mmCIF file of N, CA and C in Angstrom:
data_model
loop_
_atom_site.group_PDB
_atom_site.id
_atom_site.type_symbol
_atom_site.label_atom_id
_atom_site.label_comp_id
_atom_site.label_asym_id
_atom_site.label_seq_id
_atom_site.Cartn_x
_atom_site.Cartn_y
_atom_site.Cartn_z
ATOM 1 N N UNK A 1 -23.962 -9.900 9.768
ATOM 2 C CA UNK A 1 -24.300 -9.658 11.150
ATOM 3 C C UNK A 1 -25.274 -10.730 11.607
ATOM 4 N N UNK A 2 -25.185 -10.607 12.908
ATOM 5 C CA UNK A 2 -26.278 -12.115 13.367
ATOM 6 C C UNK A 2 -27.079 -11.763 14.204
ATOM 7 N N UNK A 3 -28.187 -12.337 14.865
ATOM 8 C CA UNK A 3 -28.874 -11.579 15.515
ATOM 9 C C UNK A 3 -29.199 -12.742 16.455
ATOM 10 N N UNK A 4 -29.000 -12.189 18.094
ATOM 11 C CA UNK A 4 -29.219 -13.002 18.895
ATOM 12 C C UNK A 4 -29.308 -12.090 20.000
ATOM 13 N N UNK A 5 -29.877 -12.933 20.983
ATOM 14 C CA UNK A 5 -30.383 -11.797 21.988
ATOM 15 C C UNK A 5 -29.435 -11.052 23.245
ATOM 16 N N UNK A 6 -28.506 -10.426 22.535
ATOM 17 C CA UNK A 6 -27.788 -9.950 23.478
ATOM 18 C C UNK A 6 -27.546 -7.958 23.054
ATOM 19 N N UNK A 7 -27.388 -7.157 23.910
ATOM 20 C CA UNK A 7 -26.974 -5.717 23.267
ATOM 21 C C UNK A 7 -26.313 -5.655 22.607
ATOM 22 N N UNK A 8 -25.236 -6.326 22.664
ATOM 23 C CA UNK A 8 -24.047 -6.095 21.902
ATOM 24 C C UNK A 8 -24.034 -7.198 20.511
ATOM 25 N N UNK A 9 -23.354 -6.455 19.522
ATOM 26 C CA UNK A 9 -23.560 -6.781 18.025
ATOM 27 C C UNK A 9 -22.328 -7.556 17.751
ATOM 28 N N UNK A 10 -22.144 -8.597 16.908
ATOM 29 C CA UNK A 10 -21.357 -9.385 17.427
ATOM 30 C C UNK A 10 -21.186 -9.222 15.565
ATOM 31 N N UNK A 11 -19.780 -9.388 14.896
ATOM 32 C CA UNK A 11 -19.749 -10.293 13.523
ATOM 33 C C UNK A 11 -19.093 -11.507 13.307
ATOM 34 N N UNK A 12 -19.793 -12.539 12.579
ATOM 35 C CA UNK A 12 -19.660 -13.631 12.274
ATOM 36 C C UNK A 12 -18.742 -13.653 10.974
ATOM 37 N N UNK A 13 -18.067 -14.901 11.156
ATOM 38 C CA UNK A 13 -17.309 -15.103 9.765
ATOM 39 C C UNK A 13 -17.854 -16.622 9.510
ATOM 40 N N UNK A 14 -18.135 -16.564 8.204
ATOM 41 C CA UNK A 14 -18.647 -17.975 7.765
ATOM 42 C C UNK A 14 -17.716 -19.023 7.065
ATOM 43 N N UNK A 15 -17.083 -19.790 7.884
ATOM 44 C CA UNK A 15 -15.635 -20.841 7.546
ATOM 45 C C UNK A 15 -16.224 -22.050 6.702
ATOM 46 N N UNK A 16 -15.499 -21.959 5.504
ATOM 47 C CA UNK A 16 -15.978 -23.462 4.822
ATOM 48 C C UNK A 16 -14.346 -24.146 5.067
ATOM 49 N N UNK A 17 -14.440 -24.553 5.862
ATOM 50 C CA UNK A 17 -13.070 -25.397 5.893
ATOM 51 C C UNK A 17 -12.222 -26.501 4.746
ATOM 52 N N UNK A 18 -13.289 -26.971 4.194
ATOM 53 C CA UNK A 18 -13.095 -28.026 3.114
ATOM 54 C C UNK A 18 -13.222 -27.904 1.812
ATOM 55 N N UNK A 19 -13.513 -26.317 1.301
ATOM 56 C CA UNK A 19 -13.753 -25.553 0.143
ATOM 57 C C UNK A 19 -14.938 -26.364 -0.584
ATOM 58 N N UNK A 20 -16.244 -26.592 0.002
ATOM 59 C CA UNK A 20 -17.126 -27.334 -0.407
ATOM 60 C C UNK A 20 -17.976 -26.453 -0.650
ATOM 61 N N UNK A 21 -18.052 -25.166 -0.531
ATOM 62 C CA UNK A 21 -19.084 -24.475 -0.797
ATOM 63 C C UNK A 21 -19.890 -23.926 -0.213
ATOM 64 N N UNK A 22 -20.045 -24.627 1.402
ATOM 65 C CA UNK A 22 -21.132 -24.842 2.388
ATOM 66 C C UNK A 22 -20.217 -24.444 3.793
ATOM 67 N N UNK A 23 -20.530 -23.816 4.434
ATOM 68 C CA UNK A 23 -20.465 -23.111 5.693
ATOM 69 C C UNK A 23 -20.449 -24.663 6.579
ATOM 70 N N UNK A 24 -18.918 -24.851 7.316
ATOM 71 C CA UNK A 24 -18.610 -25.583 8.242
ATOM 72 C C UNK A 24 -18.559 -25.143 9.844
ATOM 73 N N UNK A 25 -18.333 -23.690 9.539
ATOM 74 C CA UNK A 25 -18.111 -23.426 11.096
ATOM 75 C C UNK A 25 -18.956 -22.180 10.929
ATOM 76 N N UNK A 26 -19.271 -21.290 12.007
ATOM 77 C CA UNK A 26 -19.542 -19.450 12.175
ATOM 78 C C UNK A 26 -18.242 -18.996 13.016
ATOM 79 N N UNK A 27 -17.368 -18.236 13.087
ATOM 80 C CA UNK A 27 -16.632 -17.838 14.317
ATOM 81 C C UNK A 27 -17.104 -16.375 14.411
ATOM 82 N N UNK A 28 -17.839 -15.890 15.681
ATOM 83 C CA UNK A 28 -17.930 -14.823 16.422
ATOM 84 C C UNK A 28 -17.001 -13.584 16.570
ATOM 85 N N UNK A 29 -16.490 -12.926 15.663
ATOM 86 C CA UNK A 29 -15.501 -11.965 16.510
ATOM 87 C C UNK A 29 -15.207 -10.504 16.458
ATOM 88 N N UNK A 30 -15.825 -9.663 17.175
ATOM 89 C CA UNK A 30 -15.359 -8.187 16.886
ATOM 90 C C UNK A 30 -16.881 -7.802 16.713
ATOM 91 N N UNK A 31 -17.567 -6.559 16.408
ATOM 92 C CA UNK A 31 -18.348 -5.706 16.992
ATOM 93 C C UNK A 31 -19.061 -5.223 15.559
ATOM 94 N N UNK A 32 -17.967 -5.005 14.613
ATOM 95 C CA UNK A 32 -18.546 -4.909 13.328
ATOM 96 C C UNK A 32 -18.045 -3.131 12.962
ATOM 97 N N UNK A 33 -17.826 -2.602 13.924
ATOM 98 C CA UNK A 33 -18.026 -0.879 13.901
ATOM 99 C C UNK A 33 -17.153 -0.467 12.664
ATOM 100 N N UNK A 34 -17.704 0.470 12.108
ATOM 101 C CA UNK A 34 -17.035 1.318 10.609
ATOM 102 C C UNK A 34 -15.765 1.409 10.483
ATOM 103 N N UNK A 35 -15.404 1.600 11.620
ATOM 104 C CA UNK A 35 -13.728 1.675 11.850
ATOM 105 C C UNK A 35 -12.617 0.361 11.964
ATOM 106 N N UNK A 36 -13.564 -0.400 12.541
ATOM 107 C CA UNK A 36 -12.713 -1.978 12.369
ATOM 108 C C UNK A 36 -12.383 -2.219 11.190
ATOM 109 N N UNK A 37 -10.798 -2.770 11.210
ATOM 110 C CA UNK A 37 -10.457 -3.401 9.945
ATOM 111 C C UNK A 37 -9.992 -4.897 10.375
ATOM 112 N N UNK A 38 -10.586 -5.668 9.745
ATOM 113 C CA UNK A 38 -10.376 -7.555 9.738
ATOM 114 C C UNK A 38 -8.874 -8.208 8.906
ATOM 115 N N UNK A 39 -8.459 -8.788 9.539
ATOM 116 C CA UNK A 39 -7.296 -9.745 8.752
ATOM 117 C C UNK A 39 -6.989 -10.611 9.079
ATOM 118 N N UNK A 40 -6.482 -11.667 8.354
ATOM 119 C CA UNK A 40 -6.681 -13.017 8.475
ATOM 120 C C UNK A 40 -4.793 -12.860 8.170
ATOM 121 N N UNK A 41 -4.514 -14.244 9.212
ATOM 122 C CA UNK A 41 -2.950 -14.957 8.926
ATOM 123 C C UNK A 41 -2.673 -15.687 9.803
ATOM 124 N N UNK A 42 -1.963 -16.739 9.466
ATOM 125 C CA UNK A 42 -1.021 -17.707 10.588
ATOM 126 C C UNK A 42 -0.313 -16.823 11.772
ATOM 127 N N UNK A 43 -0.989 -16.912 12.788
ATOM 128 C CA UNK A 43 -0.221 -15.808 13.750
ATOM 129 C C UNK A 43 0.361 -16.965 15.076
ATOM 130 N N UNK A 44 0.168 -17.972 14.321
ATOM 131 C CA UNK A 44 0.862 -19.176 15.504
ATOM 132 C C UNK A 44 1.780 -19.856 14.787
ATOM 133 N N UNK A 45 1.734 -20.132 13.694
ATOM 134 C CA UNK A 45 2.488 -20.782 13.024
ATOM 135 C C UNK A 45 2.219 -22.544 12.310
ATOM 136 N N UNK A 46 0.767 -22.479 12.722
ATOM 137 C CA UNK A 46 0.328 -23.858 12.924
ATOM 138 C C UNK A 46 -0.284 -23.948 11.610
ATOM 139 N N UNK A 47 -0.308 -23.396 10.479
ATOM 140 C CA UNK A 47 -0.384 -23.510 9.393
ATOM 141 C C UNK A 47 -2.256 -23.074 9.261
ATOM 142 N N UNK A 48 -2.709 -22.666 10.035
ATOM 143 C CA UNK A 48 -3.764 -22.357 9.745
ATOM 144 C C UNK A 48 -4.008 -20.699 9.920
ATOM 145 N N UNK A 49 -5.020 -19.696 9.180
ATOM 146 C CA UNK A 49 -4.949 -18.872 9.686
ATOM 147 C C UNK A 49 -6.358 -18.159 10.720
ATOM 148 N N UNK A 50 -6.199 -17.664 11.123
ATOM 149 C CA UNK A 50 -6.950 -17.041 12.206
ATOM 150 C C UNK A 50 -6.998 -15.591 11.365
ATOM 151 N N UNK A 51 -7.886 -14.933 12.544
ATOM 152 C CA UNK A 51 -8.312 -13.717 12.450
ATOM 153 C C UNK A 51 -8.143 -12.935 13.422
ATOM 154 N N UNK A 52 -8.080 -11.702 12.962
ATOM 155 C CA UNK A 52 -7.515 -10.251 13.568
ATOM 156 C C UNK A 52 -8.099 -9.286 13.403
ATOM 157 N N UNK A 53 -8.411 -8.454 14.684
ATOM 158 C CA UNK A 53 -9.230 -7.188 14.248
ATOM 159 C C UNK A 53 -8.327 -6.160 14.761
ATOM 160 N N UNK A 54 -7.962 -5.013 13.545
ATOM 161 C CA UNK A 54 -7.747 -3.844 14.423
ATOM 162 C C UNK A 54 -8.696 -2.673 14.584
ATOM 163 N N UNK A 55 -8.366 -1.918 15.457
ATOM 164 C CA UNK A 55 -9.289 -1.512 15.909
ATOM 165 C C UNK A 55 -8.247 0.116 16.425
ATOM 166 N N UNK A 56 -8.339 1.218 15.495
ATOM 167 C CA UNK A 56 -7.148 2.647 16.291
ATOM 168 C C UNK A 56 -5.799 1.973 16.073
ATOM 169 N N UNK A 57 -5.342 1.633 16.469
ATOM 170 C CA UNK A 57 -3.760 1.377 16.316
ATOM 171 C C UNK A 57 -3.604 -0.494 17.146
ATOM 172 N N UNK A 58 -4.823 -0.667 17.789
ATOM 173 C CA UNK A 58 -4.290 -2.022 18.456
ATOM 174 C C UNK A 58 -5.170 -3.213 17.305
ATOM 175 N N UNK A 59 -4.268 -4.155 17.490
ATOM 176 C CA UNK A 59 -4.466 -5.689 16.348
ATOM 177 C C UNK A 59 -4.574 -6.634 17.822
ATOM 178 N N UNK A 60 -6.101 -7.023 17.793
ATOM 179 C CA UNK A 60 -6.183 -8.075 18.816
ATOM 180 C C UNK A 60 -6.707 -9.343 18.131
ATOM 181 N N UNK A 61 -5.443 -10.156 18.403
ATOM 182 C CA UNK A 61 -5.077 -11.597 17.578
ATOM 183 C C UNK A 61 -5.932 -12.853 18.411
ATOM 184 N N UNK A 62 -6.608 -13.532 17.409
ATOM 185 C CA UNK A 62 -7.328 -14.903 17.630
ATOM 186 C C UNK A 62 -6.478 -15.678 17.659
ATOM 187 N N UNK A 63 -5.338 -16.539 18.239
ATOM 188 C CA UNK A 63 -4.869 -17.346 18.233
ATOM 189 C C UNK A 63 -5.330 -18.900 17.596
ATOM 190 N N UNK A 64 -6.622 -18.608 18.029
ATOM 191 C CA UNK A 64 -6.889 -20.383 18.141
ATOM 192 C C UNK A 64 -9.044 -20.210 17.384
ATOM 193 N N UNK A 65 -8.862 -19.575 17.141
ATOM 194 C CA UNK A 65 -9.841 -19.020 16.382
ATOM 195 C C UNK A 65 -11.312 -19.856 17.384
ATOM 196 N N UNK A 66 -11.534 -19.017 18.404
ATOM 197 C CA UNK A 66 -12.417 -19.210 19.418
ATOM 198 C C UNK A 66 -13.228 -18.459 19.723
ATOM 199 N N UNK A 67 -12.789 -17.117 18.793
ATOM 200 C CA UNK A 67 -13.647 -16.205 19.163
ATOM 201 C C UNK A 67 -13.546 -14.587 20.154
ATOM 202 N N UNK A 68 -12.297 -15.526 20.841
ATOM 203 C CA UNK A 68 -12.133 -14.340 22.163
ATOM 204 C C UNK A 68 -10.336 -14.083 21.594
ATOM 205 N N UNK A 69 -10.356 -13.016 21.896
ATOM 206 C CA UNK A 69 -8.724 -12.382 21.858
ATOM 207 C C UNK A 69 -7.809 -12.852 22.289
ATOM 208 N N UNK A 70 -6.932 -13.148 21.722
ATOM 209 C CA UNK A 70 -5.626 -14.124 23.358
ATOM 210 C C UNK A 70 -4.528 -13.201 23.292
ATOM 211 N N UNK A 71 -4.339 -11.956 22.202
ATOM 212 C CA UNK A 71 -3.153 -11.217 22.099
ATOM 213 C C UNK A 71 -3.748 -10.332 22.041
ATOM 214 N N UNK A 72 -3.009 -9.047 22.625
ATOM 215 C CA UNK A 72 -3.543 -7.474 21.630
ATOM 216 C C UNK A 72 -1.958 -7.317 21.041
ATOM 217 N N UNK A 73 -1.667 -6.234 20.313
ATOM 218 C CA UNK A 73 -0.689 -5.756 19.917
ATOM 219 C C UNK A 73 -0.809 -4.277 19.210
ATOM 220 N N UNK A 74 -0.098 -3.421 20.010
ATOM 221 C CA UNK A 74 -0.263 -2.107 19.540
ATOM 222 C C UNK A 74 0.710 -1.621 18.325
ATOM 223 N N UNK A 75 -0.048 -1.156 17.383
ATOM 224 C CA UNK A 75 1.316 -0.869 16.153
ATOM 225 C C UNK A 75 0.667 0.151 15.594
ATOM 226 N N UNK A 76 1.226 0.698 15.001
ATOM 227 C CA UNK A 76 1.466 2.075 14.651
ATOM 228 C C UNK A 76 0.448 3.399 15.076
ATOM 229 N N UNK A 77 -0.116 4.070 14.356
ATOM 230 C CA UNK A 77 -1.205 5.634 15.059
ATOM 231 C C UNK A 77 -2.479 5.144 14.852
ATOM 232 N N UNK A 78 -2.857 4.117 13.473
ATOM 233 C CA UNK A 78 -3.936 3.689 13.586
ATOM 234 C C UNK A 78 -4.906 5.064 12.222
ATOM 235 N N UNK A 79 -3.980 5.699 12.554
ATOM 236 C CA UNK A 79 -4.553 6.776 11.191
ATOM 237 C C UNK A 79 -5.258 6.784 10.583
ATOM 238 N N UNK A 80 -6.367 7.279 9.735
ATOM 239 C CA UNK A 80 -6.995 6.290 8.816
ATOM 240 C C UNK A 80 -6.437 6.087 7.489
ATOM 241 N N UNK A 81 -5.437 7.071 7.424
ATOM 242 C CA UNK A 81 -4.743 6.781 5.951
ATOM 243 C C UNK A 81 -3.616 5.860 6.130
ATOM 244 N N UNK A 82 -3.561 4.902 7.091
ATOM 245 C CA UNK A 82 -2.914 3.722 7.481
ATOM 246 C C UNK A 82 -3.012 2.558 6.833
ATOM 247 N N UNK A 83 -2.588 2.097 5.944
ATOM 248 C CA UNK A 83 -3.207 0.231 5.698
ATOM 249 C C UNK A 83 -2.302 -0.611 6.440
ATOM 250 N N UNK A 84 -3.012 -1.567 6.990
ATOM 251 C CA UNK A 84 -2.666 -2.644 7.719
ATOM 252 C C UNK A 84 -2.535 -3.851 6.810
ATOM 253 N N UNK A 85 -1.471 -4.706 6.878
ATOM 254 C CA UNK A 85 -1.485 -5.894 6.045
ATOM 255 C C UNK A 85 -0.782 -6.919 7.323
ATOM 256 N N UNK A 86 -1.191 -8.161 6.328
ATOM 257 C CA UNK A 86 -0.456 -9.325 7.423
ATOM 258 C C UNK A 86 0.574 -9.749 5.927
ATOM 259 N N UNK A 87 1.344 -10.927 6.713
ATOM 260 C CA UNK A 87 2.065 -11.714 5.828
ATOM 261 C C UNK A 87 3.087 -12.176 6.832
ATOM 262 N N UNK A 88 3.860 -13.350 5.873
ATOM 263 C CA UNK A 88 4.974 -13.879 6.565
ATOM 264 C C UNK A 88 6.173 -12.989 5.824
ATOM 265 N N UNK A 89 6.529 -12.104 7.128
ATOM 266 C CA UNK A 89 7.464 -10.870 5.810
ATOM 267 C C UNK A 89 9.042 -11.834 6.315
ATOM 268 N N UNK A 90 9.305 -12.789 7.149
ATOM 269 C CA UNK A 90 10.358 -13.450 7.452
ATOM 270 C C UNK A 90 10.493 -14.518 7.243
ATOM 271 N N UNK A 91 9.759 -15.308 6.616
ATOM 272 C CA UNK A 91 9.801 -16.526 6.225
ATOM 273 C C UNK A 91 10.117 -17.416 7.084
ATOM 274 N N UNK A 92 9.347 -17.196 8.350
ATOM 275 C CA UNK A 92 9.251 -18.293 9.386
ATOM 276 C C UNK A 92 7.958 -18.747 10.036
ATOM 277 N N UNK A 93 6.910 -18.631 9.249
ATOM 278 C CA UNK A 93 5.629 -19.739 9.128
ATOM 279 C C UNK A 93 5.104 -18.942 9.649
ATOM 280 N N UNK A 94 5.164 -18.182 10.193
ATOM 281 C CA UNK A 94 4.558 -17.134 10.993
ATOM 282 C C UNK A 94 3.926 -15.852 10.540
ATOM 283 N N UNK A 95 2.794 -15.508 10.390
ATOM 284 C CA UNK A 95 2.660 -14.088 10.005
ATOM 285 C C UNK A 95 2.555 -12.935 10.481
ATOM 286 N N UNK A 96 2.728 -11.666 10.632
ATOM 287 C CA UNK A 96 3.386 -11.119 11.133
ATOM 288 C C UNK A 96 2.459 -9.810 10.642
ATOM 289 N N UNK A 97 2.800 -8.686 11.239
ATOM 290 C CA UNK A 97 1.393 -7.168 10.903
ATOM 291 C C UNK A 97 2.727 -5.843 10.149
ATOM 292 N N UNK A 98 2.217 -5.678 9.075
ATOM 293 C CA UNK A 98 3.180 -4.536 8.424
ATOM 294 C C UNK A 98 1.927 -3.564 8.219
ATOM 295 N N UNK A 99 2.800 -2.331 8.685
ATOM 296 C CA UNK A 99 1.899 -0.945 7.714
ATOM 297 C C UNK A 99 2.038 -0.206 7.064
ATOM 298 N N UNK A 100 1.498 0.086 5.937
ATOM 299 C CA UNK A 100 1.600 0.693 5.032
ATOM 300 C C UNK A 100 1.265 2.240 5.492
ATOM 301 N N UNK A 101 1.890 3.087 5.196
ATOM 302 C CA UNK A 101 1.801 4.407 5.177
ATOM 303 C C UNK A 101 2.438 5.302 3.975
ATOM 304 N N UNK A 102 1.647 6.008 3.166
ATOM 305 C CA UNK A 102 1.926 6.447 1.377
ATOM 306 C C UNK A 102 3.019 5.245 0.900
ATOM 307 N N UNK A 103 4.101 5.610 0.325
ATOM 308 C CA UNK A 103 4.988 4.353 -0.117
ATOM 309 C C UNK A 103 6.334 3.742 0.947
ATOM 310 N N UNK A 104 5.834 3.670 2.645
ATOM 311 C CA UNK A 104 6.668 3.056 3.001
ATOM 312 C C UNK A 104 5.933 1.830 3.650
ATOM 313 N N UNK A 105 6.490 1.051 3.797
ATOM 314 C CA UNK A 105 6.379 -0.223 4.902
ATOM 315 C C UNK A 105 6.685 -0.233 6.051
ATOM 316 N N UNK A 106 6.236 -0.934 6.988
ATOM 317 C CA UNK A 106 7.020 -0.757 8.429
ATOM 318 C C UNK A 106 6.441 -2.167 8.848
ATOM 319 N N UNK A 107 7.882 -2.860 9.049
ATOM 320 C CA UNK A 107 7.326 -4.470 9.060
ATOM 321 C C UNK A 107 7.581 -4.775 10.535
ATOM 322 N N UNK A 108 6.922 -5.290 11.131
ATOM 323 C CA UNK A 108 6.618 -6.025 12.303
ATOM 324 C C UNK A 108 7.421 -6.917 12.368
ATOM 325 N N UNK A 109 8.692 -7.844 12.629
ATOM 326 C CA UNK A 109 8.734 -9.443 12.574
ATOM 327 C C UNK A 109 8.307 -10.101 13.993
ATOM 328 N N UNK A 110 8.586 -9.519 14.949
ATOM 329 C CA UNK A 110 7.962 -9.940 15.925
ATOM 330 C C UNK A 110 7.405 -9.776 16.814
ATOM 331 N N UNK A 111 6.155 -9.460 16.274
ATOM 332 C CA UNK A 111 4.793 -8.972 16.950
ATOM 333 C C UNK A 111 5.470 -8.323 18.053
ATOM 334 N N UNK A 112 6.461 -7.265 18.639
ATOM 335 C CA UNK A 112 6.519 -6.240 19.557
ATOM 336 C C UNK A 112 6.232 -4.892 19.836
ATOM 337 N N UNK A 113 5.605 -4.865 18.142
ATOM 338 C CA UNK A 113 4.869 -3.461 18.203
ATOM 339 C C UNK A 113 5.984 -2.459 17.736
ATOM 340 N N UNK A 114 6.839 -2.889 17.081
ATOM 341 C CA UNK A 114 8.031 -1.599 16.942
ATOM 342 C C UNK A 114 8.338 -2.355 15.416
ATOM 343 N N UNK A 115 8.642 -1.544 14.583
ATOM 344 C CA UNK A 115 9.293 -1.979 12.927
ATOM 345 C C UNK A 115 10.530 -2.303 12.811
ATOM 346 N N UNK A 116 10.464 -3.813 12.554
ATOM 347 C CA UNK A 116 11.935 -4.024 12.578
ATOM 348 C C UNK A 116 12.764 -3.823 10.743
ATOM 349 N N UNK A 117 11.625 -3.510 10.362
ATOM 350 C CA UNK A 117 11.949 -2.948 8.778
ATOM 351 C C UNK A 117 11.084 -2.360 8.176
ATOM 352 N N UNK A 118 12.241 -1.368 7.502
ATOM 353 C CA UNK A 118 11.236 -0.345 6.771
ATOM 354 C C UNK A 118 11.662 -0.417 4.729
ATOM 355 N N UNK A 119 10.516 -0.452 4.541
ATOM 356 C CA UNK A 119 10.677 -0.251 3.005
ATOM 357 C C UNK A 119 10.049 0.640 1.959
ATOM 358 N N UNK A 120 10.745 0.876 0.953
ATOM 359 C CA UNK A 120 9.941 2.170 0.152
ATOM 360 C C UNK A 120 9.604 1.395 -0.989
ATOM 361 N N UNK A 121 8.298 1.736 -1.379
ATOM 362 C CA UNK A 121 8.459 0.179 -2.958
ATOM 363 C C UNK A 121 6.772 1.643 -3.316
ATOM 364 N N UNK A 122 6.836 1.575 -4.271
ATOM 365 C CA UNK A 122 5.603 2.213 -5.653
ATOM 366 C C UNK A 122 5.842 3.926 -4.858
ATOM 367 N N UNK A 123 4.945 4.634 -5.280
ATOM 368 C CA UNK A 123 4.813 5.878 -5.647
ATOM 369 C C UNK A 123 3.593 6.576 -4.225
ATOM 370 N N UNK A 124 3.058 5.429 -3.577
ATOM 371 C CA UNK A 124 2.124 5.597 -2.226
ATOM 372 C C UNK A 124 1.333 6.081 -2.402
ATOM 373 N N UNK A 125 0.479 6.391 -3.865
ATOM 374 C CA UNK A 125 -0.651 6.708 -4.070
ATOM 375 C C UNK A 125 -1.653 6.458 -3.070
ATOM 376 N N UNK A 126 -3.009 7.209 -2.708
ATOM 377 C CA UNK A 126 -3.967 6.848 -2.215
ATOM 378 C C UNK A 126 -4.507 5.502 -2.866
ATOM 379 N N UNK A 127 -4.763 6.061 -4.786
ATOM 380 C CA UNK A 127 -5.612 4.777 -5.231
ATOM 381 C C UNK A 127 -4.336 3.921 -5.985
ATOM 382 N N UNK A 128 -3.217 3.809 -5.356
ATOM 383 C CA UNK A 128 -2.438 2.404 -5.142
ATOM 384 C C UNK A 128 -3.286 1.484 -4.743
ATOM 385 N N UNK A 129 -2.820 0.015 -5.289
ATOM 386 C CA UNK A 129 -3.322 -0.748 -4.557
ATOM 387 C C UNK A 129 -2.014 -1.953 -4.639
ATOM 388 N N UNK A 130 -1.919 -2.576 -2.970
ATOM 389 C CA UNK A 130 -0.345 -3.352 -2.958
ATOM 390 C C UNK A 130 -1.080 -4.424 -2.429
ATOM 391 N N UNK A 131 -0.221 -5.693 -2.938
ATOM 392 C CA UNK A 131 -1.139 -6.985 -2.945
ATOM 393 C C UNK A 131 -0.084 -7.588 -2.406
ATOM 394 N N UNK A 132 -0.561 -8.715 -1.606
ATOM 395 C CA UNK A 132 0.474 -9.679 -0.425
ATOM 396 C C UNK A 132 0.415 -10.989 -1.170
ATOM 397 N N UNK A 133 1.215 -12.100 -1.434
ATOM 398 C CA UNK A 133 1.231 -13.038 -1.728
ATOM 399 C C UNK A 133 3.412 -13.705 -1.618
ATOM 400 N N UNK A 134 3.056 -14.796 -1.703
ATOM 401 C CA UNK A 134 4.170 -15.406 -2.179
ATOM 402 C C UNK A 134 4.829 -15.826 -3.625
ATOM 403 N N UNK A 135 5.922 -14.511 -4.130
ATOM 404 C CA UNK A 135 5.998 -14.140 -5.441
ATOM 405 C C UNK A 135 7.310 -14.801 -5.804
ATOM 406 N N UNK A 136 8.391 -15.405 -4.686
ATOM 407 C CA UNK A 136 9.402 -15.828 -5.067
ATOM 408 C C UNK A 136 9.481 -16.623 -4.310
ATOM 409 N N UNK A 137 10.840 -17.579 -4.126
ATOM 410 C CA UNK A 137 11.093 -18.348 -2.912
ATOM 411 C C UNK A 137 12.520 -17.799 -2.038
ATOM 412 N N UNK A 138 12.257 -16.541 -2.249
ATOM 413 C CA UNK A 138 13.903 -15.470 -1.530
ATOM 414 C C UNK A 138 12.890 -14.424 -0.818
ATOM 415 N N UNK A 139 13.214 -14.512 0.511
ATOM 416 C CA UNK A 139 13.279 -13.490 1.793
ATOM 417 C C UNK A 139 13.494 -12.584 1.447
ATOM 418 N N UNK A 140 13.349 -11.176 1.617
ATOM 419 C CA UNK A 140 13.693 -9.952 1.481
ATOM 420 C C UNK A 140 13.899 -9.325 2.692
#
């Protein structure tokens, strides 16, 4: 958290751009509140990623990582037994908002707020834990 003279509470993310160790940038974004959840992904496609806060059911997307919102996007109830993930679930540079709810998926491809796929994968435990990465070079 940062402290500057305004009412409102602002959180900072500390960017080392060059993996040097040392804080290159601060970016400003989102309020900090218990309920916010943060995520980071290419949501332009420009190979860099930005940040995302949701916040109840809406994901309001940093485009250009400035600080201020340039998208909202409403997806799913926002529940709290909801997990939110990003990823490129289409393999078009782009990343994209899926949610997890017990063991299904509900994948986003283009940010319209509606699941254009659904998937069932582990057992949806609470203390599951499902990890995002690039595990093959085949689309699903």
């Amino acid at each position: 958290m940062s402290h500057h003279q305004s009412k409102y509470l602002c959180v900072n993310f500390f960017l080392d751009d060059d993996s040097d160790g040392t804080t290159d940038r601060y970016l400003p974004y989102g309020t900090g509140a218990g309920e916010d959840q943060y995520l980071s992904g290419d949501w332009d496609g420009d190979g860099i990623d930005e940040i995302a806060l949701r916040r109840g059911n809406v994901m309001f997307l940093d485009d250009d990582s400035d600080g201020t919102t340039d998208r909202y996007l409403p997806y799913g109830t926002g529940a709290g037994e909801d997990q939110y993930l990003s990823g490129d679930w289409d393999g078009d540079g782009i990343d994209e908002i899926a949610l997890r709810r017990d063991d299904k998926f509900l994948m986003n491809y283009d940010t319209d707020g509606t699941p254009d796929r659904y998937l069932v994968y582990g057992l949806g435990n609470a203390e599951d834990e499902y990890l995002i990465g690039v595990f093959s070079d085949t689309v699903v």
